Coordinates of C-alpha atoms and ligand atoms in Angstrom, one line a residue:
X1 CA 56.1 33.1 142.2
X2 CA 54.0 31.9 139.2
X3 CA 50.8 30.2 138.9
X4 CA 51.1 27.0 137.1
X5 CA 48.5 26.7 134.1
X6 CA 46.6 24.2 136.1
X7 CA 46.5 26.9 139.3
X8 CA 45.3 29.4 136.8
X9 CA 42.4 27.7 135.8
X10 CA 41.5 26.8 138.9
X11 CA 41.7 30.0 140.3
X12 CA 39.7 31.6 137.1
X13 CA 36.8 29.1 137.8
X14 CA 36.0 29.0 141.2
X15 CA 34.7 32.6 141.3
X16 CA 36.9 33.1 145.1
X17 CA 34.8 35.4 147.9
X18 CA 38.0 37.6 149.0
X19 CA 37.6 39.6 152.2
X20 CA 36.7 43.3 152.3
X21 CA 35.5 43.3 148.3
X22 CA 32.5 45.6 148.2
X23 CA 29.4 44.1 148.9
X24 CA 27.4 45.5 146.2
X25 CA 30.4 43.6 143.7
X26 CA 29.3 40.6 145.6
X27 CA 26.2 41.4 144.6
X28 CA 26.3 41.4 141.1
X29 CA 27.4 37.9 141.1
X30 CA 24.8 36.4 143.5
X31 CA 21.6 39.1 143.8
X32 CA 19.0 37.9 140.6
X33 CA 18.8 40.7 137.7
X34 CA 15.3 41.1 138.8
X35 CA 16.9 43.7 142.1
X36 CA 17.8 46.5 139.2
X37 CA 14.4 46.2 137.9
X38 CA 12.5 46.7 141.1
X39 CA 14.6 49.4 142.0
X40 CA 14.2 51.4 138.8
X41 CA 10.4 50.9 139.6
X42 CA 10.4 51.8 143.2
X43 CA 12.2 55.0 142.2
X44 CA 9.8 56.2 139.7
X45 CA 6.8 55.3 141.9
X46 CA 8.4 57.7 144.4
X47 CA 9.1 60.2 142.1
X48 CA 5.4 60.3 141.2
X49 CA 3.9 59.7 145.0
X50 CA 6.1 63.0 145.8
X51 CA 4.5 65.1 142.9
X52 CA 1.0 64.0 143.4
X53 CA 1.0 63.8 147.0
X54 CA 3.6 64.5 149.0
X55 CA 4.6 68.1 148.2
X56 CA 1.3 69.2 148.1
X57 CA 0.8 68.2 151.6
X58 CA 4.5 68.0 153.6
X59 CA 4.7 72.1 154.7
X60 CA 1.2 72.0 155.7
X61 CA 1.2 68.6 157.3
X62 CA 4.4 70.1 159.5
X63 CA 2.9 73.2 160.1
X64 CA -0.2 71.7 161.7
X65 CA 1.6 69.1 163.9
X66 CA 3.9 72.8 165.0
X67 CA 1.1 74.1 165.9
X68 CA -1.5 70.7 167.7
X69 CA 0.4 67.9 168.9
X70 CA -2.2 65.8 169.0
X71 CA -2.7 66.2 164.9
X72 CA -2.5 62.8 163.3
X73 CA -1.8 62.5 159.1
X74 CA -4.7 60.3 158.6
X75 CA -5.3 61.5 154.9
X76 CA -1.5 61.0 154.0
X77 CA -1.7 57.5 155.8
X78 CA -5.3 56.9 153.8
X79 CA -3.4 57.8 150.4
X80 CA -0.4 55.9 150.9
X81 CA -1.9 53.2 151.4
X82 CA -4.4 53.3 148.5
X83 CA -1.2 53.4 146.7
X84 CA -0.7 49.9 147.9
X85 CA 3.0 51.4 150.0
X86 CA 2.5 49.4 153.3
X87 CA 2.0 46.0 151.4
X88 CA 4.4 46.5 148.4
X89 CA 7.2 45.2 149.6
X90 CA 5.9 42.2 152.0
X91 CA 6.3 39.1 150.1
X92 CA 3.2 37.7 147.7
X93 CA 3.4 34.3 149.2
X94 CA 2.3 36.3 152.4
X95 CA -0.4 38.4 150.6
X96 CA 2.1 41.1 149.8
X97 CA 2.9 43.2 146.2
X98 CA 6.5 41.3 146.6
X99 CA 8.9 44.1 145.1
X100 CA 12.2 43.2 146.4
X101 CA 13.0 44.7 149.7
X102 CA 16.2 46.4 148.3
X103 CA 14.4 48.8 146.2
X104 CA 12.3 49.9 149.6
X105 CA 15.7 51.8 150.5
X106 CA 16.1 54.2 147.0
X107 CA 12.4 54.5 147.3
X108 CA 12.9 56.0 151.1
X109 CA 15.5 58.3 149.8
X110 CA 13.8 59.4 147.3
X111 CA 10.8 60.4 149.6
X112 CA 12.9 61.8 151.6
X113 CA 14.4 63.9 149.6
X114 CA 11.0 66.1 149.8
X115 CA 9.9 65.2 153.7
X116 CA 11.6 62.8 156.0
X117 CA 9.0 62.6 158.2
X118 CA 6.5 61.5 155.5
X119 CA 9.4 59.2 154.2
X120 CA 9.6 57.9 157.8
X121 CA 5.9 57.1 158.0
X122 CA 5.8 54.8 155.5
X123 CA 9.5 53.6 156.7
X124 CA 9.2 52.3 160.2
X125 CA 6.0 50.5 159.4
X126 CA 8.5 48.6 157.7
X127 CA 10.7 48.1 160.6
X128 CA 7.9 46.6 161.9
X129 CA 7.4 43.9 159.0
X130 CA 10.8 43.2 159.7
X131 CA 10.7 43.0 163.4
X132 CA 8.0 40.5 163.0
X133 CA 10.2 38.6 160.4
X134 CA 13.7 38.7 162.3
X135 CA 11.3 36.1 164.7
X136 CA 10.8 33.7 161.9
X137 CA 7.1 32.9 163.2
X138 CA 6.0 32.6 159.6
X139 CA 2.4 31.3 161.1
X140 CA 1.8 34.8 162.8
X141 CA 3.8 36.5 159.7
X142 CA 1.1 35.1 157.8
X143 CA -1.6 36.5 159.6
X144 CA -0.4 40.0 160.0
X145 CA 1.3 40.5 156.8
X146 CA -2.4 39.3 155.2
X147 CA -4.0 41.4 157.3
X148 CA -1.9 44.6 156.1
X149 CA -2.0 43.6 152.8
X150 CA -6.2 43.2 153.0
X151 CA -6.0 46.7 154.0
X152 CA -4.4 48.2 151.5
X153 CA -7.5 47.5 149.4
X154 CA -9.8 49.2 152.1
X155 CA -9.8 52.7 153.6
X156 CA -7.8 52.4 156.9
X157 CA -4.7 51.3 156.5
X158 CA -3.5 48.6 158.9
X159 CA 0.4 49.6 160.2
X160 CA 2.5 47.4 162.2
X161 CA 4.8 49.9 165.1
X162 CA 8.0 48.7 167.3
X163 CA 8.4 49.3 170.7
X164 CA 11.9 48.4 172.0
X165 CA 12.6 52.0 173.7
X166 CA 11.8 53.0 177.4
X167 CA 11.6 55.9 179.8
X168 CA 15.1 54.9 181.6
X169 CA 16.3 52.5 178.6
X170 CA 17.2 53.8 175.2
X171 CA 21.0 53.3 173.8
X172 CA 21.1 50.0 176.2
X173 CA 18.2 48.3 174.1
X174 CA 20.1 48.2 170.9
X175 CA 22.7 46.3 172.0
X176 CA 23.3 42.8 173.4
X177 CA 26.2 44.0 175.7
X178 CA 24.2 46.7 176.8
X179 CA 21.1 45.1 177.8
X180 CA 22.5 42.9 180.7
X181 CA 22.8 46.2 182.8
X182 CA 20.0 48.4 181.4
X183 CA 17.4 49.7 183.5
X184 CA 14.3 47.8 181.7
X185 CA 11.0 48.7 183.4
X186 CA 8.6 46.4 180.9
X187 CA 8.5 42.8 182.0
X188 CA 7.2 39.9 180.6
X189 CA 5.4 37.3 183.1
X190 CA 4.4 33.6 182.0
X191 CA 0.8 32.3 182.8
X192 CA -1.5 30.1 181.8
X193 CA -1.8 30.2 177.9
X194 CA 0.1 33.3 177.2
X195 CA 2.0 36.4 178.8
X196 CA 0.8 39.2 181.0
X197 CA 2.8 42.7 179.7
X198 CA 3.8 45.3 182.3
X199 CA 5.5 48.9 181.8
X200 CA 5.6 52.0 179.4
X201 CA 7.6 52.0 176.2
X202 CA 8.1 55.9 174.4
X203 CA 9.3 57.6 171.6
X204 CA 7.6 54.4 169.6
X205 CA 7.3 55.6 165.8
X206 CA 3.5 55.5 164.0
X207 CA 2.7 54.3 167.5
X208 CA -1.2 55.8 167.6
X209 CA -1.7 55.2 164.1
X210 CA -0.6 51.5 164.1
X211 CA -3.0 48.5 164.5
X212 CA -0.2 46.2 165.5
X213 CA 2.8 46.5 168.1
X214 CA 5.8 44.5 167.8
X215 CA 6.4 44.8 172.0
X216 CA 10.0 43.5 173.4
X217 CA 9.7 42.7 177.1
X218 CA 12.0 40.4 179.3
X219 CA 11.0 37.9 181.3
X220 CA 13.7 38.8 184.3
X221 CA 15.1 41.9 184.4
X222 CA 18.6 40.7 185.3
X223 CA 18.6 38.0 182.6
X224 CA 17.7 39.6 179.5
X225 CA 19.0 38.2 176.6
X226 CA 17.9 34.5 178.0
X227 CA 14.8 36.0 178.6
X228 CA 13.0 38.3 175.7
X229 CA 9.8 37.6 175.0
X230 CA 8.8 39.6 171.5
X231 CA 4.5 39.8 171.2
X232 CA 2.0 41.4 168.8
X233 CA -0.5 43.8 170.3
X234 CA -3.0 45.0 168.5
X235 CA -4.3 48.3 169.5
X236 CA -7.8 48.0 171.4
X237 CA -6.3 45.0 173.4
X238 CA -7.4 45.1 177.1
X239 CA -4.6 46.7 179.4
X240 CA -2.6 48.1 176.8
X241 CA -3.0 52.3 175.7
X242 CA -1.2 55.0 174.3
X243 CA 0.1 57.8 176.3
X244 CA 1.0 61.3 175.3
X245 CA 2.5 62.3 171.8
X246 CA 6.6 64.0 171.9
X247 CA 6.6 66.7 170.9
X248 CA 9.8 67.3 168.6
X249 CA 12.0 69.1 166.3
X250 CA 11.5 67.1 163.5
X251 CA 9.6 64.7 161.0
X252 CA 6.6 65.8 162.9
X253 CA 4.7 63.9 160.6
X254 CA 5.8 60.6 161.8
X255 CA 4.5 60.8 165.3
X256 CA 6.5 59.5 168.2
X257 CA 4.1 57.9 170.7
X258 CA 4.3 56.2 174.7
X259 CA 2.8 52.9 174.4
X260 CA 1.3 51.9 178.1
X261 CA 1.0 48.0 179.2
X262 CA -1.4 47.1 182.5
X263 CA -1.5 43.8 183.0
X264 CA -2.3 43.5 179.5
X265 CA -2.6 39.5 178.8
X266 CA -0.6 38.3 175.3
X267 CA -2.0 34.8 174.3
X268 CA 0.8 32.4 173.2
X269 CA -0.8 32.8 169.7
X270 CA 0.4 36.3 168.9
X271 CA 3.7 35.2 171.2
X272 CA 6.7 36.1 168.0
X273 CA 9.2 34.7 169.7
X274 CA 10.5 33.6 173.1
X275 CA 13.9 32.2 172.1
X276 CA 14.1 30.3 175.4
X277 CA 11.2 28.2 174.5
X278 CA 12.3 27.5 170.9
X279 CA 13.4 23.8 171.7
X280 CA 14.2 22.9 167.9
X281 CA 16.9 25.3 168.0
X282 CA 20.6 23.9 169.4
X283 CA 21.6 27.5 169.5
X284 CA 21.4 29.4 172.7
X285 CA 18.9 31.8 173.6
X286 CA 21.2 34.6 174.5
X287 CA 22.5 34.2 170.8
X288 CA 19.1 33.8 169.6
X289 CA 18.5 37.2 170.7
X290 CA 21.4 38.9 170.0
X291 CA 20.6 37.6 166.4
X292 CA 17.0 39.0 166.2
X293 CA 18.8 42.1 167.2
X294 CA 21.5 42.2 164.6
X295 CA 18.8 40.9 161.9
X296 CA 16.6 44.2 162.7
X297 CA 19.1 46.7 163.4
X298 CA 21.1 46.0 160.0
X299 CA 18.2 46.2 158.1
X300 CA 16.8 49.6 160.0
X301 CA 20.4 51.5 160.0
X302 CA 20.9 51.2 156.3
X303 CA 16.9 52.8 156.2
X304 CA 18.1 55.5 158.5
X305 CA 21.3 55.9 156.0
X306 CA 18.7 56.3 153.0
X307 CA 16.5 58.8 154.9
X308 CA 19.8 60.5 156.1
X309 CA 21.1 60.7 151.9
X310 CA 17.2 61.8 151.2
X311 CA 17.8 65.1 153.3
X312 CA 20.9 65.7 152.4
X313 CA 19.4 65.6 148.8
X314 CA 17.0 67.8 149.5
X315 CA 19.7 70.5 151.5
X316 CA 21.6 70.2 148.3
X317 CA 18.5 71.0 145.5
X318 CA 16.9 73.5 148.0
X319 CA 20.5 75.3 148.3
X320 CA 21.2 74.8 144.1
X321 CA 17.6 76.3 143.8
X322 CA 18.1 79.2 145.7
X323 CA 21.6 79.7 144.7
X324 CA 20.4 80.1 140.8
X325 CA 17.7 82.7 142.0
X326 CA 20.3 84.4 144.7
X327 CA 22.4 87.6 143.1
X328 CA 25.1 88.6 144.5
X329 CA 27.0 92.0 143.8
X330 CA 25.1 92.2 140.2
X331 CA 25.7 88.3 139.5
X332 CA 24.1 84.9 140.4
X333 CA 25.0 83.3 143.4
X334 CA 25.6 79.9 141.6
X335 CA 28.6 81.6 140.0
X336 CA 30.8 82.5 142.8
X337 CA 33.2 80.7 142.8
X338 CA 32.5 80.1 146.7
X339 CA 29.3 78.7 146.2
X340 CA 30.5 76.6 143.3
X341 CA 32.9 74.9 145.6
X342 CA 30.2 74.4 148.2
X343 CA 27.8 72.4 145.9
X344 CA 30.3 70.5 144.5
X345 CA 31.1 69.4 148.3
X346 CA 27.2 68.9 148.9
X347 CA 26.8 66.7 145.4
X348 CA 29.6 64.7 146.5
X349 CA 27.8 63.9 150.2
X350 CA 24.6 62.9 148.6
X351 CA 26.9 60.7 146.2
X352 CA 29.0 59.1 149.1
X353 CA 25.9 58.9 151.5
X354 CA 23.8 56.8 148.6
X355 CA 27.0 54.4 148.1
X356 CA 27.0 53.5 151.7
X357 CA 23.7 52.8 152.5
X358 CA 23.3 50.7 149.3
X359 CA 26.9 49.0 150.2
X360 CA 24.9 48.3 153.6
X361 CA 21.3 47.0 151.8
X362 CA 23.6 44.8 149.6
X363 CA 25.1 43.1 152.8
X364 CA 22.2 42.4 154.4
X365 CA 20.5 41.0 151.4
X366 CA 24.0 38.7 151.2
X367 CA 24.3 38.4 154.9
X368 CA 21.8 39.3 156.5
X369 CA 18.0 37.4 157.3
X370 CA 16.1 37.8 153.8
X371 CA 19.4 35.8 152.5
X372 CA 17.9 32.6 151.4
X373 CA 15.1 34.6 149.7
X374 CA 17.9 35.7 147.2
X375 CA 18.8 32.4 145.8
X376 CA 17.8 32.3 142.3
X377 CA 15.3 29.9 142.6
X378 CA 13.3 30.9 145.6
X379 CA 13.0 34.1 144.0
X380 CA 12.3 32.7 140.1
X381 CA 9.7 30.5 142.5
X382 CA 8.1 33.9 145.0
X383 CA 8.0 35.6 141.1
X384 CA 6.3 33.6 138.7
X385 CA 3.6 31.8 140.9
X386 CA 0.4 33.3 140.9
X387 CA -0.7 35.3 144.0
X388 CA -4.1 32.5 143.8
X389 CA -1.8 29.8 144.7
X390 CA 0.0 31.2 147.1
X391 CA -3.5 31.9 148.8
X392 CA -5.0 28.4 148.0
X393 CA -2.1 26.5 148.6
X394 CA 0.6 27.4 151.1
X395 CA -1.4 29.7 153.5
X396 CA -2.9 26.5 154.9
X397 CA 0.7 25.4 155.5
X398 CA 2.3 28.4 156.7
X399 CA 0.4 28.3 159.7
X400 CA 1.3 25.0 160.4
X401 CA 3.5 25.9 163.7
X402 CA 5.7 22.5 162.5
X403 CA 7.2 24.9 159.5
X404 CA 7.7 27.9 161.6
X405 CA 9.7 25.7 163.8
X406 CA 11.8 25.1 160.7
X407 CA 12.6 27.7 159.0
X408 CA 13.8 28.6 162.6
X409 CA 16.0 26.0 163.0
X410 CA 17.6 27.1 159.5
X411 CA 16.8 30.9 159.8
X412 CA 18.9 30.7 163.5
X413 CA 21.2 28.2 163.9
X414 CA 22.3 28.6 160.6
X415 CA 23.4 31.7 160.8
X416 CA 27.1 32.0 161.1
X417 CA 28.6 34.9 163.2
X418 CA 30.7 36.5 160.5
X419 CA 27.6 37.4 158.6
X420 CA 26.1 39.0 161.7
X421 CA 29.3 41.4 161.8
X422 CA 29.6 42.4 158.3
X423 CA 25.6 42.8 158.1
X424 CA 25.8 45.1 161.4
X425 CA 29.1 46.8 160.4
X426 CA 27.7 48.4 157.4
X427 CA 24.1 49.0 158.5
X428 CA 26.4 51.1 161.6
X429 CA 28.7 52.9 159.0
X430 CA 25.5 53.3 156.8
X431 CA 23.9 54.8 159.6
X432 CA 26.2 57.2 161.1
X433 CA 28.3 58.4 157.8
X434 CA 24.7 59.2 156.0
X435 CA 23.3 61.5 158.9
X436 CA 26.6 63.0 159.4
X437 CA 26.7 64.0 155.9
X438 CA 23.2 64.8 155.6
X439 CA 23.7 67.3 159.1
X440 CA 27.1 68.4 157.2
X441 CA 24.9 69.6 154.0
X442 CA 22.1 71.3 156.1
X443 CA 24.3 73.1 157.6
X444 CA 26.6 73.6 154.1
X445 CA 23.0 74.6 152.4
X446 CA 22.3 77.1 155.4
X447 CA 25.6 79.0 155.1
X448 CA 25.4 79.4 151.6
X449 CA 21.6 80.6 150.9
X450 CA 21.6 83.1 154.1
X451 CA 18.7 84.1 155.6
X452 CA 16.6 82.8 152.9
X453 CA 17.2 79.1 154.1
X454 CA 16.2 80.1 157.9
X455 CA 12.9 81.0 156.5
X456 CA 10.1 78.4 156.9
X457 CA 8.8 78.1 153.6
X458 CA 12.8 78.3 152.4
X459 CA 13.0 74.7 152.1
X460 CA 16.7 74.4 154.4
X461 CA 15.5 74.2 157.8
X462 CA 13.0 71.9 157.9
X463 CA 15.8 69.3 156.6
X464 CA 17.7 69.9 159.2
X465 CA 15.1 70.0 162.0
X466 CA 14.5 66.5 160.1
X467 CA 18.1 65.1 159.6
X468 CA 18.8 66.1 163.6
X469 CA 16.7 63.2 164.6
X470 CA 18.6 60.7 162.2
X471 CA 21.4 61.3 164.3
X472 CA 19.9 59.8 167.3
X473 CA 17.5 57.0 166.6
X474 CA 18.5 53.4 165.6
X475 CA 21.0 53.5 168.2
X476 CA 22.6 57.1 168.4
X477 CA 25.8 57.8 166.2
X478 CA 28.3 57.5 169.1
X479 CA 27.0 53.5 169.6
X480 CA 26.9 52.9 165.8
X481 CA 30.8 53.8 165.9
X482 CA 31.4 51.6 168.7
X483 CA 29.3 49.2 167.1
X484 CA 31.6 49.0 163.9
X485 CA 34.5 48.9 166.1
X486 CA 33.1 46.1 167.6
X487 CA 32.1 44.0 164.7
X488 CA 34.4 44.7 161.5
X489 CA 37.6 46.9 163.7
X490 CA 38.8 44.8 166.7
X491 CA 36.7 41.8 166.8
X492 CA 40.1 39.4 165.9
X493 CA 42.0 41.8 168.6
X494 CA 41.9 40.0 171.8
X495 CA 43.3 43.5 174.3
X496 CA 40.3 45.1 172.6
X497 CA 37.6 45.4 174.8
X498 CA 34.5 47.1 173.1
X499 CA 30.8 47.9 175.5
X500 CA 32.6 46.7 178.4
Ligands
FAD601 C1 12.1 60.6 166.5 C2 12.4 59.3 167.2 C3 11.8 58.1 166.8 C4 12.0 56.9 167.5 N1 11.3 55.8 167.1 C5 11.5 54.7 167.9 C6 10.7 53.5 167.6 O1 9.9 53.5 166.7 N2 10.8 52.4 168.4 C7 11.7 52.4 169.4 O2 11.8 51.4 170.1 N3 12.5 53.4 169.7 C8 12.4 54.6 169.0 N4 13.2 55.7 169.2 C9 14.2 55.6 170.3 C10 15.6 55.6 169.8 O3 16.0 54.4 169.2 C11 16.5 56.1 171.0 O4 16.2 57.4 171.2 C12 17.9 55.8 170.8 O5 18.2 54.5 170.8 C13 18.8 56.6 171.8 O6 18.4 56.3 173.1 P1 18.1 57.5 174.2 O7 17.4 58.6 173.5 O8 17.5 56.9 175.4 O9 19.6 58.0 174.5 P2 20.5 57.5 175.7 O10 20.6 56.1 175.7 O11 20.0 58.2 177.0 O12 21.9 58.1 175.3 C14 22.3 59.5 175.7 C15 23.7 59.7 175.3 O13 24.6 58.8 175.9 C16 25.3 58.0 175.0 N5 25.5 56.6 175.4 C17 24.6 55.9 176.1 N6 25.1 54.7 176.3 C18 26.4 54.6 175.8 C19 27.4 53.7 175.8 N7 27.3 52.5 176.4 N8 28.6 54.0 175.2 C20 28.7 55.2 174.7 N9 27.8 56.2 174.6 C21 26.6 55.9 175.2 C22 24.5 58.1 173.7 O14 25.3 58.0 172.6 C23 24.0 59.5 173.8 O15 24.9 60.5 173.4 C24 13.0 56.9 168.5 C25 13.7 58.1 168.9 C26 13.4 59.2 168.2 C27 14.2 60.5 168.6

């Protein structure tokens, strides 16, 4: 069959969106030029940050948490944030430095590539900001995010932590299906003028060195997803305390902390969300939630994935290093034809890996929450006004509570479920593929070097003691796979039956 000329036309003008065309070709019709520019940037302000401050410092700063648990980066956290990392990419007409949130991810890997844990420091503050924006409560965004940003021009940085996890819940948190029968122990109880915060969350990321908690409680245990109640603590707050430090394998420098909540009273000012309460919404709570959860997960996961493509960088460079210093029966190591084959394999992984996550960034900056911010105009508009009338200006009216309860009603109930499964199908391949193939590379670098790469100054193992982790948090690898099954496999196969 032919197209007629008129068909032709047609068909050449309307620019069609076909099913499964990558995301980052979507992309190149609909992101602004400006996201190549910022990423170029972000990548040479990591490059610099790891000579001038994070290799001189990773080994030790690992080697100190190895040997006291209770050690705390506080230099690192001071320098980062003189650099200006924890604001850089919140938005400016929220106090921030505004690079777009795309380039955080090549910036992560790139950090990464030298220390994850370091990388992961600056990384789930992040996941934080986002947590805090997934709620649309641009009122209390406004507050926060200015008080972050203020910090960055002080000595103590001001970090922002997320505490889903708990002692019997962990895998069941991440997902809506799950969280009906989990065994939540941190409940959320209404009185007058705010909430009252009961129960222990763990393994919370930059949890003693945060200011802020994003805390996710449930109203009734059995109802969950009708009943989440997402707060802002901020450390010092009566009834709330840290607990004991993990003590893990890996990215010791990011330190994993129990967060412990005693009748500890949340005023209905620093209240995120409770999407029961949100009565300009039509959509229903459960699906309010499960949204919030989609929004932060897909956004996290493709983080994890740039970590994950950071280590297996830095397997790869540590084994190509070692490999042109390595002789072998009179010769190099790097030309045997074994090893030859082997870094070949390893280059490739740290290619694929990179493609993934960024496939993953590119369809949550399509798809996922920060989507209106990429229409060409409301980013010309967050570029090109001055920071001064931002401040002057729309700071009064962000914290209007009247425009939080808009952008709501457009942030959540126009969201379409189609771009919640592609945006938490990738951020699940994304995850899982780029710590697989970062593990895959450890253990690749580890065969090839010898007993050189089991040493602890040798570079190898301390990726892999790092990568390990990646494997497991953000949902472990086995519920990301289920999770794409879910969302892009079966979800138009009505015998499939997926978390049930
Ligand atoms: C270093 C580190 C940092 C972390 N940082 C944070 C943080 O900042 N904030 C936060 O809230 N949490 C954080 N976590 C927690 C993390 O998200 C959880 O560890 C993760 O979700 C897995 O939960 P779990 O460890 O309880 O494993 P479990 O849920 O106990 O899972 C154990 C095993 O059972 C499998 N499994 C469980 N349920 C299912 C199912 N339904 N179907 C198939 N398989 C299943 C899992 O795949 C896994 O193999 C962190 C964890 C680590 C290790």
């Amino acid at each position: 069959m032919r197209l007629t000329r008129q068909e032709r036309r047609e068909y050449l003008r309307r620019e069609p969106r076909v099913d499964g065309v990558m995301n980052s070709v979507e992309g190149l019709a609909e992101l602004p030029r400006v996201v190549r520019r910022d990423i170029c940037t972000a990548v040479a302000l990591a490059r610099k940050f790891n000579d001038l401050v994070v290799r001189p410092v990773y080994r030790e700063i690992d080697e100190r948490v190895r040997r006291d648990h209770d050690f705390l980066p506080h230099d690192f956290i001071r320098t980062a944030n003189r650099w200006g990392l924890f604001s850089l990419w919140i938005p400016k007409v929220l106090g921030g430095g505004g690079l777009d949130l795309l380039s955080l991810y090549p910036f992560l890997e790139e950090v990464s590539s030298v220390c994850v844990g370091l990388a992961n420091v600056i990384g789930v503050h992040y996941l934080g900001v986002s947590t805090l924006a997934a709620s649309w409560n641009v009122r209390l965004m406004d507050v926060i995010y200015r008080e972050v940003s203020r910090a960055s021009h002080g000595d103590d940085a001001c970090l922002i932590s997320l505490a889903i996890t708990e002692p019997l819940a962990g895998t069941d948190m991440e997902e809506p299906e799950l969280l009906q029968r989990a065994r939540i122990g941190t409940v959320a109880t209404r009185t007058a003028g705010g909430w009252v915060l009961d129960g222990r969350k763990v393994f919370i990321s930059n949890g003693h060195v945060s200011t802020w908690h994003m805390v996710i409680a449930y109203g009734d245990r059995r109802n969950p997803l009708e009943t989440a109640v997402m707060a802002a603590v901020r450390t010092g707050t009566r009834g709330f305390r840290f607990g004991a430090h993990e003590k893990k394998m890996g990215q010791r420098a990011c330190v994993a902390s129990e967060l412990v909540f005693d009748e500890c009273f949340v005023p209905d000012e620093l209240i995120c969300a409770a999407p029961a309460a949100f009565a300009e919404c039509v959509k229903d709570p459960r699906q309010i939630t499960q949204d919030m959860i989609d929004f932060v997960v897909a956004s996290s996961r493709a983080g994890v994935g740039a970590f994950a493509t950071g280590a297996a960088r830095g397997a790869y460079e540590a084994a190509l290093a070692l490999a042109c210093r390595t002789h072998v029966d009179g010769d190099l190591l790097v030309n045997r034809q074994e090893a030859q084959l082997a870094l070949a394999e390893m280059y490739r992984n740290v290619n694929m890996a990179r493609t993934l996550y960024l496939e993953a960034a590119y369809a949550n900056a399509l798809r996922g929450m920060f989507r209106d911010l990429y229409g060409r105009a409301v980013h010309l508009l967050a570029r090109l006004t001055p920071r001064w009338c931002f401040t002057a200006f729309l700071s009064p009216l962000l914290r209007r509570e009247s425009l939080s309860e808009r952008i709501r009603r457009r942030a959540f109930d126009g969201y379409g479920e189609e771009d919640g499964r592609v945006a938490s199908g990738w951020a699940s391949i994304a995850k899982f593929s780029c710590s697989d193939l970062a593990i895959r590379n450890c253990d690749m670098a580890m065969d090839l070097v010898g007993a050189e790469g089991l040493r602890l100054d040798g570079g190898v193992e301390k990726h892999l003691r790092d990568a390990k982790l990646l494997q497991i948090y953000e949902g472990t690898n086995e519920l990301n796979r289920l999770n794409l099954l879910k969302t892009l496999v079966v979800p138009n196969v009505p015998e499939a039956r997926v978390f049930e």
